[in-house]
Coordinates of C-alpha atoms in Angstrom, one line a residue:
Chain A
D302 CA 95.6 139.8 103.5
T303 CA 93.3 136.8 103.2
A304 CA 95.0 134.1 101.2
V305 CA 91.9 132.3 99.9
S306 CA 88.6 134.2 100.1
Q307 CA 85.1 133.1 99.3
T308 CA 81.9 135.0 98.8
P309 CA 79.3 134.9 100.1
K310 CA 79.9 133.4 103.5
Y311 CA 76.3 132.4 103.9
L312 CA 73.7 131.7 101.3
V313 CA 70.1 130.9 102.0
T314 CA 67.9 130.2 99.0
Q315 CA 64.8 128.4 97.8
M316 CA 64.7 125.1 96.0
G317 CA 65.0 125.5 92.2
N318 CA 67.0 128.7 92.3
D319 CA 70.4 129.2 90.7
K320 CA 73.3 130.6 92.7
S321 CA 77.0 131.2 92.4
I322 CA 79.9 131.1 94.8
K323 CA 83.0 133.0 94.1
C324 CA 86.6 132.2 95.1
E325 CA 89.8 134.1 94.8
Q326 CA 93.3 133.3 95.9
N327 CA 96.2 135.7 96.2
L328 CA 98.9 133.1 96.7
G329 CA 99.9 132.8 93.1
H330 CA 99.0 129.1 93.1
D331 CA 98.3 127.3 89.8
T332 CA 95.7 124.8 91.1
M333 CA 92.3 125.5 92.7
Y334 CA 89.7 123.2 94.1
W335 CA 86.1 123.0 95.2
Y336 CA 85.1 120.8 98.0
K337 CA 81.7 119.9 99.5
Q338 CA 81.5 119.2 103.3
D339 CA 78.3 117.6 104.5
S340 CA 76.7 117.7 107.9
K341 CA 78.9 114.8 109.0
K342 CA 82.0 116.7 108.1
F343 CA 83.0 114.5 105.2
L344 CA 85.1 116.3 102.6
K345 CA 84.3 115.5 99.0
I346 CA 86.4 116.9 96.2
M347 CA 84.2 118.2 93.4
F348 CA 86.5 119.9 90.9
S349 CA 90.1 120.9 90.4
Y350 CA 91.5 123.4 88.0
N351 CA 95.1 123.8 87.0
N352 CA 96.0 127.0 85.2
K353 CA 92.3 127.5 84.2
E354 CA 92.1 123.9 82.9
L355 CA 89.8 121.4 84.5
I356 CA 91.8 118.4 85.8
I357 CA 89.5 116.7 88.3
N358 CA 85.8 116.4 87.8
E359 CA 84.4 114.0 90.3
T360 CA 80.9 112.6 90.0
V361 CA 78.8 115.5 90.8
P362 CA 75.4 116.5 89.2
N363 CA 75.8 118.5 86.0
R364 CA 73.8 121.2 87.8
F365 CA 77.2 122.2 89.2
S366 CA 79.4 124.1 86.8
P367 CA 82.8 125.5 87.7
K368 CA 84.3 128.4 85.9
S369 CA 87.9 129.7 86.1
P370 CA 88.3 133.1 84.4
D371 CA 91.9 133.3 85.4
K372 CA 94.2 131.2 87.6
A373 CA 93.4 133.4 90.7
H374 CA 89.7 132.8 90.5
L375 CA 87.4 129.7 90.5
N376 CA 83.7 130.2 90.7
L377 CA 81.0 127.6 91.3
H378 CA 77.6 128.0 89.7
I379 CA 74.7 125.8 90.8
N380 CA 71.5 125.4 88.8
S381 CA 68.2 124.2 90.1
L382 CA 69.2 124.0 93.7
E383 CA 68.0 120.9 95.7
L384 CA 67.6 120.3 99.4
G385 CA 70.5 117.9 99.3
D386 CA 72.8 120.6 98.1
S387 CA 72.8 122.2 101.5
A388 CA 76.3 121.9 102.8
V389 CA 79.5 124.0 103.3
Y390 CA 81.4 124.5 100.1
F391 CA 85.2 125.1 100.4
C392 CA 87.5 126.5 97.9
A393 CA 91.2 125.6 98.2
S394 CA 94.4 126.3 96.3
S395 CA 97.8 124.7 96.0
E396 CA 101.2 125.2 94.3
Y397 CA 103.7 122.5 93.4
S398 CA 103.7 121.2 97.0
E399 CA 100.8 119.2 98.1
T400 CA 99.7 121.6 100.8
Q401 CA 96.2 122.9 100.1
Y402 CA 95.1 126.2 101.5
F403 CA 91.4 126.4 102.2
G404 CA 89.1 129.4 102.2
P405 CA 86.6 130.0 105.1
G406 CA 83.8 128.2 103.4
T407 CA 80.3 129.2 102.1
R408 CA 77.4 127.8 104.1
L409 CA 74.6 127.0 101.7
L410 CA 71.1 126.3 103.0
V411 CA 68.4 125.3 100.5
L412 CA 64.9 125.6 101.8
Chain B
Q1261 CA 92.0 100.9 96.9
Q1262 CA 91.6 104.7 96.8
Q1263 CA 90.1 104.8 100.3
V1264 CA 91.7 106.1 103.5
K1265 CA 90.0 104.8 106.6
Q1266 CA 90.1 106.9 109.7
S1267 CA 89.2 106.1 113.3
P1268 CA 87.8 106.8 115.7
Q1269 CA 84.9 109.0 114.5
S1270 CA 85.0 110.9 117.7
L1271 CA 87.4 111.1 120.7
I1272 CA 87.2 112.6 124.1
V1273 CA 90.5 113.1 126.0
Q1274 CA 91.2 114.8 129.3
K1275 CA 93.4 117.8 129.3
G1276 CA 97.1 116.8 129.5
G1277 CA 96.4 113.4 128.0
I1278 CA 97.5 111.8 124.7
S1279 CA 95.1 111.9 121.7
I1280 CA 95.6 109.3 119.1
I1281 CA 93.9 109.1 115.7
N1282 CA 94.6 106.3 113.3
C1283 CA 94.4 106.0 109.5
A1284 CA 94.8 103.1 107.2
Y1285 CA 95.2 102.9 103.4
E1286 CA 95.4 100.3 100.7
N1287 CA 97.1 101.9 97.8
T1288 CA 100.9 101.4 98.1
A1289 CA 101.5 104.1 95.5
F1290 CA 100.5 106.8 98.0
D1291 CA 103.6 108.8 98.9
Y1292 CA 102.4 111.8 100.9
F1293 CA 100.3 111.7 104.1
P1294 CA 99.1 114.9 105.6
W1295 CA 97.0 115.7 108.6
Y1296 CA 94.6 118.7 108.5
Q1297 CA 93.0 120.4 111.5
Q1298 CA 89.6 122.1 111.2
F1299 CA 88.1 124.4 113.8
P1300 CA 84.4 125.0 113.8
G1301 CA 83.4 127.6 111.2
K1302 CA 86.8 127.5 109.5
G1303 CA 88.4 125.7 106.6
P1304 CA 90.8 122.8 107.2
A1305 CA 94.5 123.8 107.6
L1306 CA 97.6 121.6 107.2
L1307 CA 98.9 120.5 110.6
I1308 CA 101.7 118.1 109.8
A1309 CA 102.6 115.8 106.9
I1310 CA 104.9 112.8 106.4
R1311 CA 106.4 110.8 103.5
P1312 CA 107.0 107.1 103.6
D1313 CA 110.8 107.4 103.8
V1314 CA 110.6 108.2 107.5
S1315 CA 108.7 106.4 110.3
E1316 CA 108.0 109.4 112.5
K1317 CA 107.8 113.2 112.3
K1318 CA 107.4 115.5 115.2
E1319 CA 106.4 119.1 115.3
G1320 CA 105.9 120.4 118.8
R1321 CA 103.2 118.4 120.6
F1322 CA 102.1 116.8 117.3
T1323 CA 103.7 113.6 116.0
I1324 CA 102.9 111.4 113.0
S1325 CA 103.9 107.8 113.2
F1326 CA 104.0 105.9 109.9
N1327 CA 104.1 102.1 109.5
K1328 CA 104.7 101.3 105.8
S1329 CA 104.4 97.6 106.1
A1330 CA 101.0 97.8 107.9
K1331 CA 99.9 100.7 105.6
Q1332 CA 98.9 102.7 108.6
F1333 CA 99.7 106.1 110.0
S1334 CA 98.6 107.9 113.1
L1335 CA 98.5 111.3 114.7
H1336 CA 99.6 111.7 118.3
I1337 CA 98.8 114.8 120.3
M1338 CA 100.8 115.0 123.5
D1339 CA 99.7 117.0 126.5
S1340 CA 96.4 117.7 124.8
Q1341 CA 94.9 121.1 125.4
P1342 CA 91.3 122.4 125.1
G1343 CA 92.5 124.5 122.2
D1344 CA 93.2 121.3 120.3
S1345 CA 89.5 120.6 120.2
A1346 CA 88.8 120.4 116.5
T1347 CA 88.1 117.9 113.7
Y1348 CA 91.2 116.2 112.3
F1349 CA 91.4 114.7 108.8
C1350 CA 94.1 112.4 107.5
A1351 CA 94.7 112.2 103.8
A1352 CA 96.9 110.6 101.2
S1353 CA 98.1 111.3 97.7
K1354 CA 100.3 109.9 95.0
G1355 CA 102.4 111.1 92.2
S1356 CA 102.3 114.6 90.8
N1357 CA 98.6 115.2 90.5
Y1358 CA 98.3 116.0 94.2
Q1359 CA 94.7 114.9 94.5
L1360 CA 94.2 114.2 98.2
I1361 CA 92.2 111.2 99.2
W1362 CA 90.6 112.2 102.6
G1363 CA 89.7 110.2 105.6
A1364 CA 86.2 110.7 107.2
G1365 CA 87.5 113.0 110.0
T1366 CA 87.7 112.6 113.8
K1367 CA 86.0 115.1 116.1
L1368 CA 88.4 115.6 119.1
I1369 CA 87.2 117.1 122.3
I1370 CA 89.6 117.9 125.0
K1371 CA 88.0 118.1 128.4
P1372 CA 89.4 120.7 130.9

């Protein structure tokens, strides 16, 4: 069983479109995260949710909106996609320990 | 003060050699220092972690050395193998919010 899963794995879209990425974890963790990894491999935390409550909201454009329908799911909706949004987006989850478990990533390419 | 500085950016090591990646931090409140390993096309995965109450932690061929006074910690990979080729990230966190502050990553290539 996959611990942290993301869909889709690849996403190719045109500038200006709106898209969503879904994340699910079956580890029973309370905290979930979204990260952006750019072409230079730098990992940037975007959002963190704890028990469906937003606890970290780093400086990201408000075109990005996370939504947590329950503590096992954290989705990311992106409006008006721009070229600079092209990156790999990772979902992760953690419990009381600090270990974060990452999903396989969603590779977003904006044309 | 929130930064974690990682070096080198890339590293090439011969098979069987020792790979060393270094990280430095400023915030003395950090109390948890993990290393993550990321293979191409995969998400990062925890490799090994240390807390400041010990100066060294070893798991198999992987060792973290921690120098509290210098505010530095490093990852040593002994007998490096081609399968160790990956990007390695150091990170640090403090307190109970568990937000990790990440280093910029080191791309390690082990030459056969």
